Amino acid sequence: MPSSAPPPPRTGLKAVPSSAPPPPQWWRDAVIYQIYPRSFADADGDGMGDLPGITSHLGDLVDLGVDAVWLSPFYPSPQNDAGYDVADYRDVDPRFGSLADADKMINEAHALGLKVIIDLVPNHTSSEHPWFQAALAAGPGSSERDRYIFRDEPPNGWRSTFGGSAWTQVDDGQWYLHLFDVTQPDLDWDNPEVRAEFVAVLRFWLDRGVDGFRVDVAHGLVKDRDLADWEYPESSGPWIVPPDDRRPPMWDQDGVHEIYREWRQVLDEYDDRILVAEAWVQPLERLAHYVRPDEMHQAFNFEYLFAGWTAADQRAVIEKSLAANDAVGAVTTWVLSNHDVSRHSSRLGLTPPNGRRSGIGPSDPQPDSAVGLRRARAATLQMLALPGSAYLYQGEELGLPEHTTIPDEFRQDPAWFRSNHADYGRDGCRVPIPWEADSPSYGFGPSDKSWLPQPPVWAEYALDRQRDVPGSTYEMYRSALRLRKEHGLGVRTLDWQPVEGDVLAFRTGDVLVLTNLGAEPVELPVGATVLLSSEPLDGGGRVPTDVTVWAQV
Ligand code: NOJ
């Protein structure tokens, strides 16, 4: 297997003289690979992935060609929301390893030339966090309760994102706010102690060498002071800010930006570290507020992820994304899958494509896996040619589908429980990934244990069945990442090309990118040399339906 030569490590405190050129800003065009620690690789065979498992596979990610990894939370946690319920922000859950394992993982990643982004969960703690335990013990009116949002009566009808009320009563009669699970009490960000604590947590991990933070629920920290009631629009549900002028009192309040300005100053004391917003905010112009020059560096572009599978929809979201970010001087990010949405190889196999965000279960219409994978490969090649930074979710390079038929008794997502089993939740995209077709747990770990059951089709998707196999999804990703670097696609300007029908075409640097979303095959320009194609061209050298081609003309 060829592997790229590791570039020198690029970490350490800033020590450059002021006349030196500005740092390279690695994140502007980086391809960042999301690792979901529970499901990436299990070194000790307990059925739950861990940090030593991650460290042992970092070389595979270098082979793949990514620039950085982002790890979902690995902190001590009761795991009621798969680790997004943090009980201690400065340690590692024994299920995932130890602080020493985290240091080792960070150092080995750096030695291989990979940056490391970790997840920060500031909107809420776990109910097992010492602060919440102290708040319960200290009682109403105490300074311990002031770190959270306690009231004598629920002041509004806010809903939990996972279903049910966002207010829960404790034994002494008071109620506390939790925008997610009952075990995830929301912090009160008007409290200076809360602010100081998270600055200290940032420094704790920055000093250990991490290259950045993905900030969970970045649009939720500050609530409207009056905790005003809110009429949830039918179309958006409790989680998403609607694309109109109304600001829900729990999301996207102007006050959040002050927090990120303070954090940015902290990060700027170090070299080239980044903040990435997970902010479910619409429209894109509003999302761009999070990446103004003195705030975060990137924000996930979920509007792109959910765009319709037509040339018009794709072009519109790409144009809007670039324009909104250009207006604030920020880099645009692109993403098609993550641990909260159904995998794009399945979403795009639905009718209509992308017609559902998550929670595909056995009683739902099933995605067409062949059509879905074909479109997913085309979508990926389009995404990896776009200027800016792209996020990949573990397993998408294998073309993994959503596991839509997990037996109910294995489900763990709180959304499944809090919706009284109406929402299948997100477990289907979180199944441990296959490395070796013929090993127990498909090479996820040394035993046959896996915290969510792996479907038998995993064998055909395993890495060892795809490596060095021309045309495999894995080799397509590898070629795309190599060519993206060689042609500098992440830093180019996009130049739309005139086309007819349901076709998207743009030039970026010396590469023509063409996606055929229509029913009929499309001709390439005369003399075009194909660099990479998501599927073979037809016998006449034309681009078939649901295919993206990178070509030089
Ligand atoms: C967003 C995370 O991505 C999701 O997995 C989690 O459930 C919520 N935030 C709450 O932390």
Coordinates of C-alpha atoms and ligand atoms in Angstrom, one line a residue:
M1 CA 0.0 0.0 0.0
P2 CA 1.6 3.3 -0.9
S3 CA 1.6 5.9 1.9
S4 CA 2.4 9.6 1.7
A5 CA 5.5 10.8 3.4
P6 CA 4.6 12.3 6.8
P7 CA 5.1 16.1 6.8
P8 CA 6.9 17.4 9.9
P9 CA 4.8 17.9 13.0
R10 CA 3.3 21.4 13.1
T11 CA 2.4 21.9 16.7
G12 CA 3.6 23.8 19.7
L13 CA 3.2 27.2 21.2
K14 CA 3.6 30.2 18.9
A15 CA 7.2 31.3 18.9
V16 CA 7.5 33.2 15.6
P17 CA 9.1 36.6 15.4
S18 CA 6.5 39.2 14.4
S19 CA 8.2 39.7 10.9
A20 CA 7.5 36.0 10.0
P21 CA 4.9 35.2 7.4
P22 CA 1.5 34.4 8.8
P23 CA 0.9 30.7 9.7
P24 CA -0.4 28.5 6.8
Q25 CA -3.9 28.2 8.1
W26 CA -4.0 24.5 7.5
W27 CA -7.8 24.4 8.1
R28 CA -8.7 26.6 5.1
D29 CA -8.7 23.6 2.7
A30 CA -8.4 20.7 5.1
V31 CA -10.2 17.4 4.7
I32 CA -11.2 16.5 8.2
Y33 CA -12.3 12.9 9.1
Q34 CA -14.8 12.5 11.9
I35 CA -14.0 9.6 14.2
Y36 CA -16.9 8.4 16.3
P37 CA -14.8 6.8 19.1
R38 CA -17.4 4.2 20.1
S39 CA -17.5 2.7 16.6
F40 CA -14.1 3.2 15.0
A41 CA -11.8 0.5 16.4
D42 CA -11.9 -1.5 19.6
A43 CA -8.4 -2.4 20.9
D44 CA -9.5 -4.3 24.1
G45 CA -12.3 -6.3 22.7
D46 CA -15.1 -5.1 25.0
G47 CA -17.3 -4.2 22.0
M48 CA -16.8 -0.4 22.4
G49 CA -14.2 1.5 20.4
D50 CA -11.4 3.2 22.3
L51 CA -8.4 5.6 22.0
P52 CA -5.8 2.9 21.6
G53 CA -7.9 1.5 18.7
I54 CA -7.9 4.9 17.1
T55 CA -4.2 5.3 17.5
S56 CA -3.5 1.9 15.9
H57 CA -5.4 3.0 12.8
L58 CA -4.0 6.5 12.3
G59 CA -1.7 5.2 9.6
D60 CA -4.8 4.0 7.6
L61 CA -6.1 7.6 7.7
V62 CA -2.8 8.9 6.4
D63 CA -3.1 6.3 3.6
L64 CA -6.6 7.5 2.9
G65 CA -5.2 11.1 2.5
V66 CA -7.0 13.2 5.1
D67 CA -5.4 16.1 6.9
A68 CA -7.1 16.0 10.3
V69 CA -9.4 14.0 12.5
W70 CA -12.2 15.2 14.7
L71 CA -13.1 13.0 17.6
S72 CA -16.6 12.9 19.0
P73 CA -16.5 13.0 22.9
F74 CA -14.4 10.5 24.8
Y75 CA -14.8 12.2 28.3
P76 CA -16.1 10.4 31.4
S77 CA -19.8 10.1 30.9
P78 CA -22.7 7.9 31.8
Q79 CA -23.2 7.6 28.0
N80 CA -26.9 8.5 28.0
D81 CA -26.3 10.5 24.8
A82 CA -23.2 8.5 23.6
G83 CA -20.8 10.8 25.5
Y84 CA -22.5 14.2 24.7
D85 CA -23.4 14.1 28.4
V86 CA -20.0 15.0 29.9
A87 CA -19.3 14.3 33.6
D88 CA -15.7 15.5 33.6
Y89 CA -14.3 17.7 30.9
R90 CA -10.6 17.1 31.8
D91 CA -10.4 13.3 31.7
V92 CA -11.1 10.2 29.5
D93 CA -13.8 7.7 30.1
P94 CA -12.2 4.4 31.2
R95 CA -14.3 2.8 28.4
F96 CA -12.2 4.7 25.9
G97 CA -8.8 4.6 27.8
S98 CA -6.9 7.1 29.9
L99 CA -5.5 10.6 29.6
A100 CA -2.2 9.0 28.8
D101 CA -3.9 7.3 25.8
A102 CA -5.3 10.6 24.7
D103 CA -1.8 12.2 24.8
K104 CA -0.4 9.2 22.9
M105 CA -3.1 9.5 20.3
I106 CA -2.5 13.3 19.8
N107 CA 1.3 12.9 19.6
E108 CA 1.2 10.0 17.2
A109 CA -1.3 11.8 15.0
H110 CA 1.0 14.8 14.9
A111 CA 4.0 12.7 14.1
L112 CA 2.0 11.4 11.1
G113 CA 1.1 14.9 10.1
L114 CA -2.5 14.8 11.1
K115 CA -4.2 17.5 13.1
V116 CA -6.5 16.6 16.0
I117 CA -9.8 18.3 16.7
I118 CA -11.8 17.3 19.8
D119 CA -15.4 17.8 20.7
L120 CA -16.4 20.4 23.3
V121 CA -19.9 20.2 24.9
P122 CA -20.6 23.5 26.6
N123 CA -24.4 23.8 26.4
H124 CA -25.1 21.2 29.0
T125 CA -23.2 18.9 31.4
S126 CA -24.2 15.4 32.4
S127 CA -26.5 15.2 35.4
E128 CA -23.6 13.2 36.9
H129 CA -21.2 16.2 36.6
P130 CA -20.1 17.3 40.1
W131 CA -21.7 20.7 39.5
F132 CA -25.2 19.3 38.9
Q133 CA -24.8 16.9 41.9
A134 CA -23.8 19.9 44.0
A135 CA -26.8 21.9 42.7
L136 CA -29.2 19.1 43.7
A137 CA -27.6 18.9 47.1
A138 CA -27.5 22.6 47.8
G139 CA -31.1 23.3 47.1
P140 CA -33.1 26.3 45.8
G141 CA -31.5 29.8 45.9
S142 CA -28.0 28.4 46.1
S143 CA -25.1 29.6 44.0
E144 CA -24.7 25.9 43.0
R145 CA -28.1 26.0 41.3
D146 CA -27.2 29.3 39.6
R147 CA -24.8 27.4 37.3
Y148 CA -27.9 25.8 35.7
I149 CA -31.4 27.0 34.8
F150 CA -33.7 26.2 37.7
R151 CA -37.1 27.7 38.2
D152 CA -40.0 27.2 40.7
E153 CA -42.4 26.5 37.8
P154 CA -41.7 25.7 34.1
P155 CA -41.8 29.2 32.6
N156 CA -42.6 28.0 29.1
G157 CA -43.6 25.1 27.0
W158 CA -40.1 24.5 25.5
R159 CA -39.6 21.0 24.1
S160 CA -36.6 18.7 24.4
T161 CA -34.9 18.1 21.1
F162 CA -35.2 14.4 21.8
G163 CA -39.0 14.6 22.5
G164 CA -41.1 15.6 25.5
S165 CA -40.8 18.6 27.8
A166 CA -37.5 20.5 28.2
W167 CA -38.3 20.9 32.0
T168 CA -37.9 18.3 34.7
Q169 CA -38.8 18.6 38.3
V170 CA -36.4 17.6 41.1
D171 CA -37.4 16.3 44.6
D172 CA -37.6 19.7 46.3
G173 CA -40.1 20.9 43.7
Q174 CA -37.9 23.1 41.4
W175 CA -37.6 22.5 37.7
Y176 CA -34.5 22.6 35.5
L177 CA -34.1 23.1 31.8
H178 CA -32.7 20.4 29.5
L179 CA -32.9 21.1 25.8
F180 CA -31.8 17.5 25.2
D181 CA -32.1 14.4 27.5
V182 CA -33.2 14.7 31.1
T183 CA -29.6 13.8 32.0
Q184 CA -28.2 16.8 30.1
P185 CA -29.1 19.9 32.2
D186 CA -28.4 23.2 30.4
L187 CA -25.8 25.5 31.9
D188 CA -26.5 29.1 32.6
W189 CA -24.1 31.0 30.4
D190 CA -25.0 34.3 32.2
N191 CA -23.0 32.9 35.1
P192 CA -19.4 34.1 35.0
E193 CA -18.3 30.9 36.8
V194 CA -19.5 28.9 33.8
R195 CA -17.7 31.1 31.4
A196 CA -14.4 30.9 33.3
E197 CA -14.7 27.2 33.6
F198 CA -14.9 26.6 29.9
V199 CA -12.0 28.9 29.2
A200 CA -10.0 26.8 31.6
V201 CA -11.1 23.6 29.8
L202 CA -10.1 25.1 26.5
R203 CA -6.6 25.8 27.9
F204 CA -6.4 22.3 29.4
W205 CA -6.7 20.7 26.0
L206 CA -4.8 23.3 24.0
D207 CA -1.9 22.8 26.3
R208 CA -2.1 19.1 25.6
G209 CA -1.7 19.9 21.9
V210 CA -5.1 19.6 20.3
D211 CA -5.5 21.6 17.2
G212 CA -9.1 22.7 17.7
F213 CA -12.6 22.1 19.0
R214 CA -15.8 21.2 17.4
V215 CA -18.3 23.2 19.5
D216 CA -21.5 21.2 20.2
V217 CA -24.8 23.1 20.0
A218 CA -22.9 26.3 19.4
H219 CA -26.1 28.2 18.8
G220 CA -27.7 27.2 22.1
L221 CA -25.6 28.4 25.0
V222 CA -27.4 31.7 25.6
K223 CA -31.2 31.8 26.1
D224 CA -33.5 34.7 25.9
R225 CA -33.5 36.2 29.4
D226 CA -37.2 36.1 29.7
L227 CA -37.3 32.4 28.7
A228 CA -40.2 33.5 26.5
D229 CA -42.6 30.9 25.1
W230 CA -42.1 29.7 21.5
E231 CA -44.5 28.4 18.9
Y232 CA -42.6 25.6 17.1
P233 CA -43.0 25.8 13.4
E234 CA -44.4 22.5 12.0
S235 CA -41.6 22.3 9.4
S236 CA -38.6 22.6 11.6
G237 CA -39.1 20.7 14.9
P238 CA -37.5 21.7 18.2
W239 CA -33.9 21.6 17.0
I240 CA -33.7 23.8 14.0
V241 CA -33.8 27.6 13.7
P242 CA -36.3 28.4 11.0
P243 CA -35.1 30.2 7.9
D244 CA -37.1 33.3 8.6
D245 CA -36.6 36.4 10.8
R246 CA -38.0 34.8 14.0
R247 CA -35.3 33.8 16.4
P248 CA -36.4 31.1 18.8
P249 CA -35.7 32.1 22.4
M250 CA -33.5 29.1 23.0
W251 CA -31.4 29.2 19.8
D252 CA -29.1 31.6 18.0
Q253 CA -29.3 34.5 20.5
D254 CA -27.0 37.3 19.7
G255 CA -25.3 36.9 23.1
V256 CA -23.5 33.6 22.0
H257 CA -21.1 35.6 19.9
E258 CA -19.5 37.3 22.8
I259 CA -18.5 33.9 24.1
Y260 CA -16.8 32.9 20.9
R261 CA -15.0 36.2 20.7
E262 CA -13.5 35.5 24.1
W263 CA -12.6 31.9 23.1
R264 CA -11.0 33.2 19.9
Q265 CA -8.7 35.4 21.9
V266 CA -7.6 32.4 23.9
L267 CA -7.0 30.3 20.8
D268 CA -5.0 33.1 19.2
E269 CA -2.5 32.8 22.0
Y270 CA -1.6 29.5 20.4
D271 CA -0.6 28.7 16.8
D272 CA -3.2 27.8 14.3
R273 CA -5.8 26.2 16.5
I274 CA -9.5 26.3 15.4
L275 CA -13.1 26.5 16.5
V276 CA -15.8 24.8 14.5
A277 CA -19.4 25.6 15.1
E278 CA -22.1 23.0 15.2
A279 CA -24.9 25.5 14.8
W280 CA -28.2 24.4 13.2
V281 CA -29.0 28.0 12.0
Q282 CA -30.6 29.2 8.9
P283 CA -30.3 31.1 6.6
L284 CA -26.6 30.7 5.7
E285 CA -26.1 34.5 6.2
R286 CA -27.0 34.1 9.8
L287 CA -24.8 31.0 10.2
A288 CA -21.9 33.1 8.8
H289 CA -22.1 35.3 11.9
Y290 CA -20.4 32.4 13.8
V291 CA -17.4 32.7 11.5
R292 CA -16.8 36.4 11.5
P293 CA -13.1 37.3 11.7
D294 CA -12.9 37.5 15.5
E295 CA -15.1 34.4 16.2
M296 CA -14.9 30.8 15.0
H297 CA -12.9 29.5 12.0
Q298 CA -15.5 27.2 10.5
A299 CA -19.2 26.2 10.8
F300 CA -20.8 23.0 9.6
N301 CA -22.8 23.6 6.4
F302 CA -25.9 21.5 7.0
E303 CA -27.9 23.2 4.3
Y304 CA -25.5 21.6 1.8
L305 CA -25.9 18.2 3.5
F306 CA -29.7 18.3 3.0
A307 CA -29.9 19.9 -0.5
G308 CA -32.1 18.3 -3.0
W309 CA -30.6 16.0 -5.6
T310 CA -31.1 18.3 -8.6
A311 CA -28.6 20.5 -10.3
A312 CA -30.6 23.6 -9.4
D313 CA -30.7 22.8 -5.7
Q314 CA -27.1 21.9 -5.6
R315 CA -26.0 25.0 -7.4
A316 CA -28.1 27.2 -5.3
V317 CA -26.8 26.0 -2.0
I318 CA -23.2 26.1 -3.2
E319 CA -23.6 29.6 -4.5
K320 CA -25.3 30.8 -1.3
S321 CA -22.7 29.1 0.9
L322 CA -19.8 30.7 -0.8
A323 CA -21.4 34.1 -0.9
A324 CA -22.4 34.0 2.8
N325 CA -18.9 33.0 3.9
D326 CA -17.1 35.3 1.5
A327 CA -19.0 38.2 2.9
V328 CA -17.3 37.7 6.3
G329 CA -14.0 36.4 4.9
A330 CA -14.5 32.9 6.1
V331 CA -13.8 29.6 4.5
T332 CA -16.8 27.5 3.5
T333 CA -17.1 23.9 4.8
W334 CA -18.9 21.0 3.2
V335 CA -20.3 17.9 4.7
L336 CA -22.5 15.0 3.6
S337 CA -22.6 12.7 6.6
N338 CA -22.1 12.7 10.4
H339 CA -23.2 10.8 13.5
D340 CA -26.6 12.7 13.7
V341 CA -28.0 12.1 10.3
S342 CA -28.6 9.0 8.1
R343 CA -25.6 8.2 6.0
H344 CA -25.7 9.9 2.6
S345 CA -25.4 6.6 0.7
S346 CA -28.9 5.8 2.2
R347 CA -30.5 9.3 2.3
L348 CA -29.8 9.7 -1.4
G349 CA -31.4 6.3 -2.1
L350 CA -34.7 7.5 -0.7
T351 CA -37.7 8.7 -2.7
P352 CA -37.3 11.6 -2.9
P353 CA -33.6 11.7 -2.5
N354 CA -32.6 13.3 0.8
G355 CA -36.3 13.2 1.7
R356 CA -35.5 12.3 5.4
R357 CA -32.8 13.5 7.7
S358 CA -32.4 10.6 10.1
G359 CA -34.3 7.9 11.9
I360 CA -34.8 5.4 9.0
G361 CA -36.1 2.2 10.7
P362 CA -37.4 -1.2 9.6
S363 CA -41.0 0.0 9.3
D364 CA -40.0 2.9 6.9
P365 CA -39.7 2.7 3.1
Q366 CA -36.2 1.3 2.6
P367 CA -33.6 3.2 0.7
D368 CA -32.4 1.7 -2.6
S369 CA -28.8 0.9 -1.7
A370 CA -27.4 0.7 -5.2
V371 CA -28.9 4.0 -6.3
G372 CA -28.0 5.6 -3.0
L373 CA -24.4 4.5 -3.2
R374 CA -24.1 5.6 -6.8
R375 CA -25.4 9.1 -5.9
A376 CA -23.4 9.2 -2.8
R377 CA -20.2 8.6 -4.8
A378 CA -21.2 11.3 -7.2
A379 CA -22.0 13.7 -4.4
T380 CA -18.7 13.0 -2.7
L381 CA -16.7 13.7 -5.8
Q382 CA -18.6 17.0 -6.2
M383 CA -18.0 18.0 -2.6
L384 CA -14.3 17.2 -2.6
A385 CA -13.8 19.5 -5.6
L386 CA -15.4 22.5 -3.9
P387 CA -13.2 25.3 -2.5
G388 CA -12.9 25.2 1.3
S389 CA -12.7 22.5 3.9
A390 CA -14.6 19.2 3.7
Y391 CA -15.7 16.8 6.5
L392 CA -15.9 13.1 6.1
Y393 CA -17.7 10.7 8.5
Q394 CA -16.0 7.4 9.3
G395 CA -17.2 4.6 7.0
E396 CA -18.4 6.8 4.2
E397 CA -15.1 6.1 2.4
L398 CA -16.3 2.4 2.4
G399 CA -19.7 3.4 1.1
L400 CA -21.4 2.1 4.2
P401 CA -25.1 2.3 4.2
E402 CA -27.3 3.3 7.1
H403 CA -28.2 0.2 9.2
T404 CA -32.0 0.6 8.9
T405 CA -33.0 -2.7 10.6
I406 CA -31.4 -2.7 14.0
P407 CA -33.5 -4.8 16.3
D408 CA -35.3 -2.5 18.8
E409 CA -33.7 -4.1 21.9
F410 CA -30.3 -2.8 20.8
R411 CA -31.3 0.8 20.3
Q412 CA -29.5 3.4 22.5
D413 CA -30.3 6.8 21.1
P414 CA -32.2 8.9 23.7
A415 CA -34.4 10.1 20.8
W416 CA -35.8 6.6 20.5
F417 CA -36.8 6.5 24.2
R418 CA -38.0 10.1 24.6
S419 CA -40.2 9.9 21.5
N420 CA -41.9 6.8 22.8
H421 CA -40.3 4.8 19.9
A422 CA -41.8 7.1 17.3
D423 CA -38.3 8.3 16.2
Y424 CA -35.8 5.5 15.4
G425 CA -33.1 7.9 16.1
R426 CA -29.5 8.0 15.0
D427 CA -28.1 4.5 15.9
G428 CA -28.2 3.4 12.3
C429 CA -25.3 5.6 11.3
R430 CA -23.3 4.7 14.4
V431 CA -22.7 1.0 13.9
P432 CA -19.0 -0.1 14.4
I433 CA -17.2 0.0 11.0
P434 CA -15.8 -3.0 9.2
W435 CA -12.0 -3.3 8.6
E436 CA -11.6 -7.0 7.7
A437 CA -14.3 -9.1 6.0
D438 CA -13.4 -12.4 7.6
S439 CA -12.6 -11.4 11.2
P440 CA -14.8 -11.4 14.2
S441 CA -16.7 -8.0 14.4
Y442 CA -15.3 -7.5 10.9
G443 CA -12.0 -6.4 12.4
F444 CA -13.6 -3.7 14.6
G445 CA -11.9 -5.4 17.5
P446 CA -10.3 -8.7 18.5
S447 CA -13.6 -10.2 19.8
D448 CA -17.0 -10.6 18.2
K449 CA -18.5 -7.9 20.4
S450 CA -19.9 -4.8 19.0
W451 CA -22.1 -2.3 21.0
L452 CA -24.5 -2.1 18.1
P453 CA -25.0 -5.2 16.0
Q454 CA -23.2 -5.1 12.6
P455 CA -25.3 -6.3 9.6
P456 CA -24.0 -9.2 7.6
V457 CA -23.5 -6.9 4.5
W458 CA -20.6 -5.3 6.4
A459 CA -18.3 -8.0 5.0
E460 CA -18.6 -6.7 1.4
Y461 CA -17.9 -3.1 2.6
A462 CA -14.8 -4.0 4.7
L463 CA -11.6 -2.1 4.0
D464 CA -9.7 -5.2 3.1
R465 CA -12.2 -6.0 0.4
Q466 CA -11.7 -2.6 -1.2
R467 CA -8.1 -1.7 -0.7
D468 CA -6.2 -1.8 -4.0
V469 CA -9.5 -2.7 -5.8
P470 CA -9.9 -0.3 -8.8
G471 CA -13.3 1.3 -8.8
S472 CA -14.0 0.5 -5.1
T473 CA -15.5 3.4 -3.1
Y474 CA -12.4 3.4 -0.8
E475 CA -10.0 3.8 -3.8
M476 CA -12.3 6.5 -5.3
Y477 CA -11.9 8.5 -2.0
R478 CA -8.2 7.9 -2.0
S479 CA -7.7 9.1 -5.6
A480 CA -10.0 12.1 -5.0
L481 CA -8.0 13.2 -1.9
R482 CA -4.7 12.8 -3.8
L483 CA -5.9 14.7 -6.8
R484 CA -7.6 17.4 -4.7
K485 CA -4.2 18.1 -3.2
E486 CA -2.3 17.9 -6.4
H487 CA -4.6 20.3 -8.2
G488 CA -5.0 22.5 -5.1
L489 CA -8.8 22.3 -5.4
G490 CA -9.5 23.4 -1.8
V491 CA -8.1 26.9 -2.5
R492 CA -9.4 27.6 -5.9
T493 CA -12.2 29.9 -7.2
L494 CA -15.2 28.1 -8.7
D495 CA -16.2 29.1 -12.2
W496 CA -19.7 27.8 -13.3
Q497 CA -19.9 26.4 -16.8
P498 CA -22.9 26.7 -19.1
V499 CA -24.8 23.5 -19.3
E500 CA -28.2 22.1 -20.4
G501 CA -30.6 20.0 -18.5
D502 CA -30.1 18.6 -15.0
V503 CA -26.3 19.0 -15.0
L504 CA -23.9 20.8 -12.8
A505 CA -20.5 21.9 -14.1
F506 CA -17.8 24.1 -12.8
R507 CA -14.2 24.7 -13.4
T508 CA -11.8 24.9 -10.4
G509 CA -8.2 25.6 -11.3
D510 CA -7.4 23.3 -14.2
V511 CA -10.1 20.8 -13.4
L512 CA -13.6 20.6 -14.9
V513 CA -16.1 19.0 -12.5
L514 CA -19.3 17.8 -14.0
T515 CA -22.2 16.0 -12.3
N516 CA -25.0 14.5 -14.3
L517 CA -28.2 14.5 -12.2
G518 CA -30.5 14.0 -15.2
A519 CA -31.8 10.8 -16.8
E520 CA -29.9 11.0 -20.1
P521 CA -26.1 10.6 -20.5
V522 CA -24.1 13.8 -21.1
E523 CA -21.2 14.5 -23.4
L524 CA -17.9 15.8 -22.0
P525 CA -16.3 18.7 -23.9
V526 CA -14.2 17.5 -26.9
G527 CA -10.6 16.6 -25.9
A528 CA -11.4 16.2 -22.2
T529 CA -9.2 13.8 -20.3
V530 CA -10.9 12.1 -17.4
L531 CA -8.9 12.3 -14.1
L532 CA -11.5 10.6 -12.0
S533 CA -15.0 9.4 -12.3
S534 CA -17.5 8.2 -9.7
E535 CA -18.6 5.4 -12.0
P536 CA -17.3 4.3 -15.4
L537 CA -18.4 6.4 -18.4
D538 CA -20.8 4.7 -20.9
G539 CA -19.6 3.0 -24.1
G540 CA -19.7 6.3 -26.0
G541 CA -17.5 8.0 -23.4
R542 CA -20.5 10.0 -22.0
V543 CA -21.3 10.7 -18.4
P544 CA -24.2 8.5 -17.2
T545 CA -26.9 9.6 -14.8
D546 CA -25.8 10.2 -11.2
V547 CA -22.2 10.4 -12.0
T548 CA -19.5 13.0 -11.3
V549 CA -16.4 13.4 -13.4
W550 CA -13.2 15.3 -12.9
A551 CA -11.6 16.1 -16.2
Q552 CA -8.9 18.2 -17.8
V553 CA -9.8 20.0 -20.9
Ligands
NOJ1 C1 -25.2 17.5 18.8 C2 -24.5 16.2 18.8 O1 -23.9 16.1 17.5 C3 -25.5 15.2 19.1 O2 -25.0 13.9 18.9 C4 -26.0 15.4 20.5 O3 -27.0 14.5 20.8 C5 -26.5 16.8 20.8 N1 -25.6 17.8 20.2 C6 -26.5 17.1 22.2 O4 -25.2 17.2 22.8

